[in-house]
Coordinates of C-alpha atoms in Angstrom, one line a residue:
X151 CA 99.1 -32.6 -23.7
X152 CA 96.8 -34.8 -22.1
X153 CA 96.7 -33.0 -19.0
X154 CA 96.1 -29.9 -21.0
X155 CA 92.9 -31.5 -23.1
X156 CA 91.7 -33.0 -19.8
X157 CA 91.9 -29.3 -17.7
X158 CA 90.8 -26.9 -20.7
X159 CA 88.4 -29.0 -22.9
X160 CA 86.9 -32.0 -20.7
X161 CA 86.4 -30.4 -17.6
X162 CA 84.7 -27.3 -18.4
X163 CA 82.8 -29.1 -20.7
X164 CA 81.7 -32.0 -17.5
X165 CA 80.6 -28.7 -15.4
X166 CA 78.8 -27.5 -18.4
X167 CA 76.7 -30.5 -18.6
X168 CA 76.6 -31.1 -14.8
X169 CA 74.9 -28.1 -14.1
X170 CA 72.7 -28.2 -17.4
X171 CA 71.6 -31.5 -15.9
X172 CA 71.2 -30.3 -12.3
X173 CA 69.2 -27.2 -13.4
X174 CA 65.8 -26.6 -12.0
X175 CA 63.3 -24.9 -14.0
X176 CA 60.6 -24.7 -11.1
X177 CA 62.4 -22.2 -9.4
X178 CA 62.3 -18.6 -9.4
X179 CA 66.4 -18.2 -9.2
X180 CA 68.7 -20.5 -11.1
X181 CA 72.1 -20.7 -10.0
X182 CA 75.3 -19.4 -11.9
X183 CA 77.7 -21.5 -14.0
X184 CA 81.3 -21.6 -12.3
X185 CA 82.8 -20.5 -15.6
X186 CA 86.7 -20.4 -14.6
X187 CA 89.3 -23.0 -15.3
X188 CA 91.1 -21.8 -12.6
X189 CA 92.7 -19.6 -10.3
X190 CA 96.6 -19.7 -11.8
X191 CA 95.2 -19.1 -15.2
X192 CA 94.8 -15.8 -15.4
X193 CA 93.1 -15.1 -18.7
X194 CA 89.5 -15.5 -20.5
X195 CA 90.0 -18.2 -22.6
X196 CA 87.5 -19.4 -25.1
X197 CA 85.4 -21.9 -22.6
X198 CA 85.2 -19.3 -20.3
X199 CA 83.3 -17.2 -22.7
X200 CA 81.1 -20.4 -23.1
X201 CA 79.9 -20.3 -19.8
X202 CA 79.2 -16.4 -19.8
X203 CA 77.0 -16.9 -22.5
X204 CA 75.4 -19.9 -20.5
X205 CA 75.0 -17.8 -17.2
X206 CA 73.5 -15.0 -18.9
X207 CA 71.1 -16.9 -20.3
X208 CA 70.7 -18.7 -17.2
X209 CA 69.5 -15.4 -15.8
X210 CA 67.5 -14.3 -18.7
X211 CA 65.1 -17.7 -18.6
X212 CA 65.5 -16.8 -14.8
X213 CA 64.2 -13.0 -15.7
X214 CA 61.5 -14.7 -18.3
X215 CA 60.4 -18.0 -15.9
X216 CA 59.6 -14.8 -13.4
X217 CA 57.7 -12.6 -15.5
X218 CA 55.4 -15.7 -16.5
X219 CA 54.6 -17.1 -13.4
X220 CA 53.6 -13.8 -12.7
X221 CA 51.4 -13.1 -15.6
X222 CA 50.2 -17.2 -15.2
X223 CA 49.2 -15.5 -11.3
X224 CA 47.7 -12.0 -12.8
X225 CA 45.8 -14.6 -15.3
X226 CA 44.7 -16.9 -12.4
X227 CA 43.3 -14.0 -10.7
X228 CA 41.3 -12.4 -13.6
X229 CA 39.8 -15.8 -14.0
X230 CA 38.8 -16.6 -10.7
X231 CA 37.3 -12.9 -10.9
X232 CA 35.4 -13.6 -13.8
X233 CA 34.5 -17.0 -12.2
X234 CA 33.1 -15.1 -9.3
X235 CA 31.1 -12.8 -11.4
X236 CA 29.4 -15.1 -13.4
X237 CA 28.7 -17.2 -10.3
X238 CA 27.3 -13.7 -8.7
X239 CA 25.7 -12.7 -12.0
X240 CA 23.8 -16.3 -12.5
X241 CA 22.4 -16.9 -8.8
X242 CA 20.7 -13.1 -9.4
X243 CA 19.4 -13.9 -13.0
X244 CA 19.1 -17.5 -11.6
X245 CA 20.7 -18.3 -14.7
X246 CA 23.5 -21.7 -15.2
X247 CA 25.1 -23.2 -17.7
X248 CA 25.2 -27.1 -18.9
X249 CA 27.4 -29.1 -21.6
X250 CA 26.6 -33.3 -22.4
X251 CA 29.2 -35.2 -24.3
X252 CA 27.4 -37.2 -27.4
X253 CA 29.7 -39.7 -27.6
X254 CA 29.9 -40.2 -23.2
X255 CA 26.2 -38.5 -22.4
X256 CA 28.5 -37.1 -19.8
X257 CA 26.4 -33.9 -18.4
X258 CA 28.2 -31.4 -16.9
X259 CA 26.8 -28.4 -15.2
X260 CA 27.6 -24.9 -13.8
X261 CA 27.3 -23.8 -9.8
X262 CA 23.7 -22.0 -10.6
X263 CA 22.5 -25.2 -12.6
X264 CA 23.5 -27.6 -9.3
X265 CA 21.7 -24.5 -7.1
X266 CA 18.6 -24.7 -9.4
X267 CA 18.4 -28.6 -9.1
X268 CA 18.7 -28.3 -5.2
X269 CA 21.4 -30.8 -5.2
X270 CA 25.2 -30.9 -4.2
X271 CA 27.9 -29.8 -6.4
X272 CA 29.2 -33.3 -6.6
X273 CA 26.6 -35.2 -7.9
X274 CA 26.9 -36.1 -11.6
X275 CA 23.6 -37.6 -13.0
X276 CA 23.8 -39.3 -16.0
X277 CA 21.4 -37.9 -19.2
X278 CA 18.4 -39.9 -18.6
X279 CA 18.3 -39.0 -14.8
X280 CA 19.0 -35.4 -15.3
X281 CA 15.9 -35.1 -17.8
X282 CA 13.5 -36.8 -15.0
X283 CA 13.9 -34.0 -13.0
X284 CA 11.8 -32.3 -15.9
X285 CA 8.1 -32.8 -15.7
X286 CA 6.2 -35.6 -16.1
X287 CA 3.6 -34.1 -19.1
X288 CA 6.9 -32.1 -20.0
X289 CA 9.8 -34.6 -20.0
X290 CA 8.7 -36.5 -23.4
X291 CA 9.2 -32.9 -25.3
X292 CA 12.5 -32.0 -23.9
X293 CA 13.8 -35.8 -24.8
X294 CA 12.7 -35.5 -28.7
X295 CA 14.4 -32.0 -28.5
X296 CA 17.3 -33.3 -27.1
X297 CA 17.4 -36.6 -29.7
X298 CA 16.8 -34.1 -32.9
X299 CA 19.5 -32.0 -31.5
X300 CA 22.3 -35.0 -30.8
X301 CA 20.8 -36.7 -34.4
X302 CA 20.2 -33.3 -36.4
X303 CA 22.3 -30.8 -34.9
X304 CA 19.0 -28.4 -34.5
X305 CA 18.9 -26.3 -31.9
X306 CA 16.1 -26.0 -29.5
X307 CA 14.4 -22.8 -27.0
X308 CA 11.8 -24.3 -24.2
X309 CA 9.7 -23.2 -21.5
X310 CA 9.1 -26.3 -19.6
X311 CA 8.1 -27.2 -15.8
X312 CA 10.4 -28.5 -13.7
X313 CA 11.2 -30.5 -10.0
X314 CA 13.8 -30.1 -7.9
X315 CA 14.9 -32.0 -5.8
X316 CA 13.2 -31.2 -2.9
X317 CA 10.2 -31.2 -4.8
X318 CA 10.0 -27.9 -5.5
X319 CA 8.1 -26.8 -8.7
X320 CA 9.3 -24.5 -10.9
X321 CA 9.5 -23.1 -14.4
X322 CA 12.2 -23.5 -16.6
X323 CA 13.6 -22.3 -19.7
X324 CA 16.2 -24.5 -21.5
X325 CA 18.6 -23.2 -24.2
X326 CA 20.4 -26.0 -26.4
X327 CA 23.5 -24.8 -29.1
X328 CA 24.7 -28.0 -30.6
X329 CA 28.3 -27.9 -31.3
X330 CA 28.7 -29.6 -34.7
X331 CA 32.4 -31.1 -36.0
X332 CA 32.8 -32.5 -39.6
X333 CA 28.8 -32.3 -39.7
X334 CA 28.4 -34.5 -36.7
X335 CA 27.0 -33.2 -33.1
X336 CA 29.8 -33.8 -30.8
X337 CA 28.8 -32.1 -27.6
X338 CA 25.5 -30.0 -26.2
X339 CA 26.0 -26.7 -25.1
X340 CA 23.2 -24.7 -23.4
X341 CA 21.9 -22.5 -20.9
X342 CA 19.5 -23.6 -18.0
X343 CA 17.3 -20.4 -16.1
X344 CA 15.1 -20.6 -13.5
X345 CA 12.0 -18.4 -15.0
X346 CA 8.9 -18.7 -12.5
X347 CA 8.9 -15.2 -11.5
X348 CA 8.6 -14.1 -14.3
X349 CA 6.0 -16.7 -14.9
X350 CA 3.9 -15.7 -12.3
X351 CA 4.2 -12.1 -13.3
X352 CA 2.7 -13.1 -16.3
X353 CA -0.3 -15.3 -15.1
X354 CA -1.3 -12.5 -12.7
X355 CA -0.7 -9.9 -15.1
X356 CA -2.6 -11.9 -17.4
X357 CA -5.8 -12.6 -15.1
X358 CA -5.1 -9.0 -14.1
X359 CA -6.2 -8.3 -17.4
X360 CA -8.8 -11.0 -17.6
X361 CA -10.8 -9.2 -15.1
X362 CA -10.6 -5.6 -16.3
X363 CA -11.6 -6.6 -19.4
X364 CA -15.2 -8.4 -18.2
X365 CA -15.5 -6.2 -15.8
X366 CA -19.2 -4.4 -15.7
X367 CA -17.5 -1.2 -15.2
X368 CA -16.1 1.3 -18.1
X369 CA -12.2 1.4 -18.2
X370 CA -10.1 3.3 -20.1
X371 CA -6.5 3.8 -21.1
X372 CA -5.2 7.0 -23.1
X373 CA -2.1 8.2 -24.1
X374 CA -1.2 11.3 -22.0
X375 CA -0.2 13.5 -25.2
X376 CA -2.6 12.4 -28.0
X377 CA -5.0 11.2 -26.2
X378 CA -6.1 8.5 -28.0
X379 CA -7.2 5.4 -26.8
X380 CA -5.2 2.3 -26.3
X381 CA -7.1 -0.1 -24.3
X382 CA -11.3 -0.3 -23.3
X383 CA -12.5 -2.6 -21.8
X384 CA -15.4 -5.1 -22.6
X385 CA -18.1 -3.2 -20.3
X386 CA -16.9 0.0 -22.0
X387 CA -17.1 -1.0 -25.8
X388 CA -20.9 -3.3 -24.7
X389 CA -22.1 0.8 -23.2
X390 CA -20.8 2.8 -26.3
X391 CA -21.3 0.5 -28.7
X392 CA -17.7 1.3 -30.5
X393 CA -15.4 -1.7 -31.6
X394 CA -11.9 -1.7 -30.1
X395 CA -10.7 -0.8 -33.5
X396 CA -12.9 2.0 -34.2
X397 CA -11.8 3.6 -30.5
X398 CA -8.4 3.5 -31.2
X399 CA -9.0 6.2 -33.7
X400 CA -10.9 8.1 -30.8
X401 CA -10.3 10.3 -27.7
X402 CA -12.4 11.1 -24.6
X403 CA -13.4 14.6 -26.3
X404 CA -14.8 12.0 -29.0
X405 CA -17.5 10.4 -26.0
X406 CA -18.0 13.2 -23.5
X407 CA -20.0 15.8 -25.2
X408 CA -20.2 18.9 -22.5
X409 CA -16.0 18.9 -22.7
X410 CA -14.2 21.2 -25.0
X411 CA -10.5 20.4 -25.0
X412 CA -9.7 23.7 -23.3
X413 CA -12.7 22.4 -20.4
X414 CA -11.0 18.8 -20.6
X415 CA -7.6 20.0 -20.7
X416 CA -8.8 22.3 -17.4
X417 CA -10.0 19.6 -15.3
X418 CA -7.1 17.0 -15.9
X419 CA -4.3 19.7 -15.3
X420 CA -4.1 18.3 -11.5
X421 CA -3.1 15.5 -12.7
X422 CA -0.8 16.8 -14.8
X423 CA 0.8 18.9 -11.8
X424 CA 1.0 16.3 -9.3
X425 CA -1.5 18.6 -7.1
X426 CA -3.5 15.2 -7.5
X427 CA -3.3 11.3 -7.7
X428 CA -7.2 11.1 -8.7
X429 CA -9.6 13.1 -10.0
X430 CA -13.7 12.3 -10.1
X431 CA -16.0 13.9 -11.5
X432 CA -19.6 13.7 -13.2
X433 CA -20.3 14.3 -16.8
X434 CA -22.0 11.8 -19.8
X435 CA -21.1 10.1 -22.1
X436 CA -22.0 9.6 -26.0
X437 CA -22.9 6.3 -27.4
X438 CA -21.9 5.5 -30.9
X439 CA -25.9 5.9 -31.9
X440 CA -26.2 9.5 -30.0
X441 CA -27.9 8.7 -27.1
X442 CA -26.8 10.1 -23.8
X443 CA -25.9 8.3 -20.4
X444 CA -24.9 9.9 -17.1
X445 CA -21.7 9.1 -15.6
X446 CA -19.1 9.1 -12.9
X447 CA -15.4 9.2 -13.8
X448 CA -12.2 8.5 -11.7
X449 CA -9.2 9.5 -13.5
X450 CA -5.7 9.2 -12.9
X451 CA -2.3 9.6 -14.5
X452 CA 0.6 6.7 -14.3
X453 CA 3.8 8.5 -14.5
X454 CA 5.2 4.5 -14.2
X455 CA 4.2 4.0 -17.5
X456 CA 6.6 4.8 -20.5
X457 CA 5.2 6.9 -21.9
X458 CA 3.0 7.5 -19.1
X459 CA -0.8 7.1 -19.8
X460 CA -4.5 8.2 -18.2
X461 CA -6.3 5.4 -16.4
X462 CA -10.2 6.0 -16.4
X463 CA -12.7 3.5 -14.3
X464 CA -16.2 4.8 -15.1
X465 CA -19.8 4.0 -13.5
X466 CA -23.0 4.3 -15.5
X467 CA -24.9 6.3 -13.2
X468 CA -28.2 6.3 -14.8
X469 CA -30.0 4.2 -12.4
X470 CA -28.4 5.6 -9.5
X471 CA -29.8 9.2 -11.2
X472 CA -33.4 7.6 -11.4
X473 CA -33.1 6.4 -7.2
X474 CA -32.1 9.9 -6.5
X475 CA -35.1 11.6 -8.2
X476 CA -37.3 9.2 -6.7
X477 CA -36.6 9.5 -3.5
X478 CA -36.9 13.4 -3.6
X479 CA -40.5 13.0 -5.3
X480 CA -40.8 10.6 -2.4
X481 CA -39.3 13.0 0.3
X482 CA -41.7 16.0 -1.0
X483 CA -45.3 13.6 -1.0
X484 CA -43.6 12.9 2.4
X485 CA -43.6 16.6 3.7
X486 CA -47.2 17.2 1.9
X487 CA -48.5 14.5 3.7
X488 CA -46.9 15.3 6.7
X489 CA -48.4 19.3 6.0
X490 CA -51.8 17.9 5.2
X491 CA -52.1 15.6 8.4
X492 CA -50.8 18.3 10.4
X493 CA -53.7 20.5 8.5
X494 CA -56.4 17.7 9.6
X495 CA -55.6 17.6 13.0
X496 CA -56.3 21.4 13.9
X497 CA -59.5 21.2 11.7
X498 CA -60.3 18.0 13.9
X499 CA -59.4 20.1 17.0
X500 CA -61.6 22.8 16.1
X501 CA -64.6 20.7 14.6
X502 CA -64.3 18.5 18.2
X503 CA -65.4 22.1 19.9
X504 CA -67.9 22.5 17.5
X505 CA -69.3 19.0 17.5
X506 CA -69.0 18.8 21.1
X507 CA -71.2 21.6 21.8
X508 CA -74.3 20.3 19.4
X509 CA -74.5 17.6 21.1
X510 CA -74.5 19.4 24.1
X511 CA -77.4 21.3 22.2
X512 CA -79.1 18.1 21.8
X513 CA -78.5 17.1 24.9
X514 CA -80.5 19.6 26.4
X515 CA -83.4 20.1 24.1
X516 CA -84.6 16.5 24.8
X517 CA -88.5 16.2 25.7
X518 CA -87.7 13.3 28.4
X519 CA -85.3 15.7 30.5
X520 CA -87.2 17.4 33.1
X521 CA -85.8 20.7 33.2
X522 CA -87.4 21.5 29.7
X523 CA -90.9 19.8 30.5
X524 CA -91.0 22.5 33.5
X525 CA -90.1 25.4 30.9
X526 CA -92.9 24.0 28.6
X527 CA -95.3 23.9 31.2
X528 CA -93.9 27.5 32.0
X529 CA -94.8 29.0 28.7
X530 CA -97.8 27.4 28.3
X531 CA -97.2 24.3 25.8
X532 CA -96.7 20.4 25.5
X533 CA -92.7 19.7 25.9
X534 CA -93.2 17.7 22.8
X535 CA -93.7 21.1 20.6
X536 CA -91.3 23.4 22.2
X537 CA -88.4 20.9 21.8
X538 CA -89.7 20.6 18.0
X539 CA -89.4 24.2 17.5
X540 CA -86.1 24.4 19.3
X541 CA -85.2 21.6 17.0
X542 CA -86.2 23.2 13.6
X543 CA -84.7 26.7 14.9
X544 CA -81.3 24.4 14.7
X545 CA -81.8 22.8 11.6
X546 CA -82.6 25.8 9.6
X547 CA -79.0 27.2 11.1
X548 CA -77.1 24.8 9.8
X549 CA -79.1 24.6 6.4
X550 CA -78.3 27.9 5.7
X551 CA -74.5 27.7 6.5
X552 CA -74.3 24.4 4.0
X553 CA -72.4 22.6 6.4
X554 CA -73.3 18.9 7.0
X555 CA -72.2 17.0 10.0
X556 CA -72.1 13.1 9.6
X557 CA -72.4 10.6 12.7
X558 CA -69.5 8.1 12.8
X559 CA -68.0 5.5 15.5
X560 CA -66.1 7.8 17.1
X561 CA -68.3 11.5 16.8
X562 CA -69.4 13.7 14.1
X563 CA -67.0 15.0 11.3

């Protein structure tokens, strides 16, 4: 009987627990359970079921241990994918994460966070040295922040300037989302972006728009469908004498008085087509009491914009317009001077003939020359009386023309 309790019941039941005990759960294939008694026993008895049972759910934790290191792999993946892509998606919005225990001030940070600091992924700074990388003038606002959030659990947006750690200066914006536990701040939670693009966008944009506005010259910005005004400028509002609110209720139509919208519409259609980037033409405009100006107008059309919009730089052209008609009073006294001197020096040819023979005349009707005292003495008389004949004959000539004939430094005129 012994022998029989040993072979049926003890030993099976030994194996059972030696292999239960030898089982590895690490690896992918457990081993069967050598379920029979043996050999010269042919039959199934009751321990042998036993073991069946054990072996077939040997192979179904086999079947399941499988199936989840393969999901635990398929998970692994999808992770370090996501990893990846949040990595990829932070260095191009230049964007990282960061987390600070309360109770440790351990900081923790993301791989775009260490990339922004300029600094290995290994370093760990503790709180106080990962706020002096802020700036100096900037540093005291981001600690009170920081205290009211760990103290208060209130949360906290910032634009601040920052160094790295090569010295690089930049701006920053910092993102804190207190995580609050039984109505006490546990842990910080935030986000940490590199913004000074977009900073410098805005200061250029912003003394972009510094300078159009004082500029001396009139710009303009219309809707392309209305087209009312959105923007004028300073020089424009100072020439029309409009406020910026009453423009806004206005459209060029409203300023430029020789347009009908049909004319307007007409002349901006290049635009309009794409025929042209730029337009310019001369019209006036209309101040706000009535009075006229002349001006030049260079229009163009920003298809950029949404929705897009008409650009207009204008130049008062009113003094130009007074230089232009003075120089062509100028140029036509020019060319009547020019006719009248030219006039003057043919008279002055033909007087020089004239002149030159009188005194030719005179010349040769003096009393001293010898040639006429022989004549005189030839008709009969004193030189003296024949020259004073000759001499009246000549004056009464002239007389009776009315012409006069002046002595000057150089000749008769």
């Amino acid at each position: 009987m012994l022998f029989l309790f040993h072979f049926l019941v003890s030993l099976p039941l030994g194996r059972i627990s030696t292999y239960l005990s030898e089982l590895d759960l690490e690896k992918e294939e457990l081993p069967p359970l050598e379920t029979r008694t043996s050999f010269a026993l042919n039959r199934e008895d009751e321990f042998d079921q036993v073991g069946d049972v054990i072996n077939a759910m040997t192979e179904k934790l086999s079947l399941s241990h499988r199936e989840l290191e393969k999901k635990v792999e398929e998970r692994t993946a999808r992770l370090r994918e996501s990893e990846t892509f949040l990595n990829d998606t932070g260095r191009v919005a230049k964007m990282g994460g960061w987390e600070v225990d309360v109770a440790t001030k351990e900081v923790r940070w993301t791989t775009e966070t260490y990339r922004i600091h300029e600094v290995p992924e290994d370093y760990k700074p503790p709180l106080d040295e990962a706020i002096n990388f802020f700036h100096p003038d900037d540093s005291e606002k981001l600690t009170k922040a920081i205290e009211q959030a760990m103290d208060k659990g209130m949360p906290y947006d910032m634009e601040i300037r920052f160094i790295t750690a090569k010295g690089r200066q930049l701006w920053t914006r910092t993102i804190c989302a207190p995580e609050v536990v039984d109505g006490k701040t546990v842990k910080l939670k935030g986000m940490f972006q590199d913004i000074t693009e977009r900073k410098q966008a805005e200061e250029r944009a912003t003394r972009l728009g510094r300078i159009v506005e004082r500029s001396l010259n009139e710009i303009y910005v219309f809707e392309s469908e209305s087209p009312k005004f959105i923007e004028v400028n300073h020089g424009a509002r100072a020439s029309l004498g409009f406020s910026m609110e009453e423009l806004r209720s206005l459209t060029p139509l409203d300023i430029k008085p020789e347009f009908t919208p049909e004319s307007f519409e007409e002349a901006i259609s290049p635009l309009r087509l794409g025929d042209k980037e730029i337009i310019v033409f001369e019209t006036v405009h209309q101040r706000k009491d009535g009075s006229l100006y002349n001006v030049e107008v260079h229009l163009q059309l920003m298809f950029e914009e949404t929705p897009p919009v008409f650009v207009a730089i204008i130049q008062d052209t009113t003094e130009r317009k007074r230089m232009q008609s003075m120089m062509v009073q100028t140029e036509k006294m020019m060319s009547v001077g020019a006719l009248a001197a030219g006039m003057a020096h043919e008279l002055n040819n033909s007087l020089g003939g004239i002149l030159q023979g009188i005194q030719n005349v005179q010349r040769r009707i003096k009393p001293d020359l010898e040639k006429n005292q022989e004549i005189a003495r030839e008709l009969g008389g004193r030189p003296g009386k024949s020259v004073h004949l000759l001499r009246s004959t000549r004056d009464s000539q002239f007389h009776a023309r009315g012409t006069r004939v002046w002595r000057t430094g150089s000749g008769y005129r």
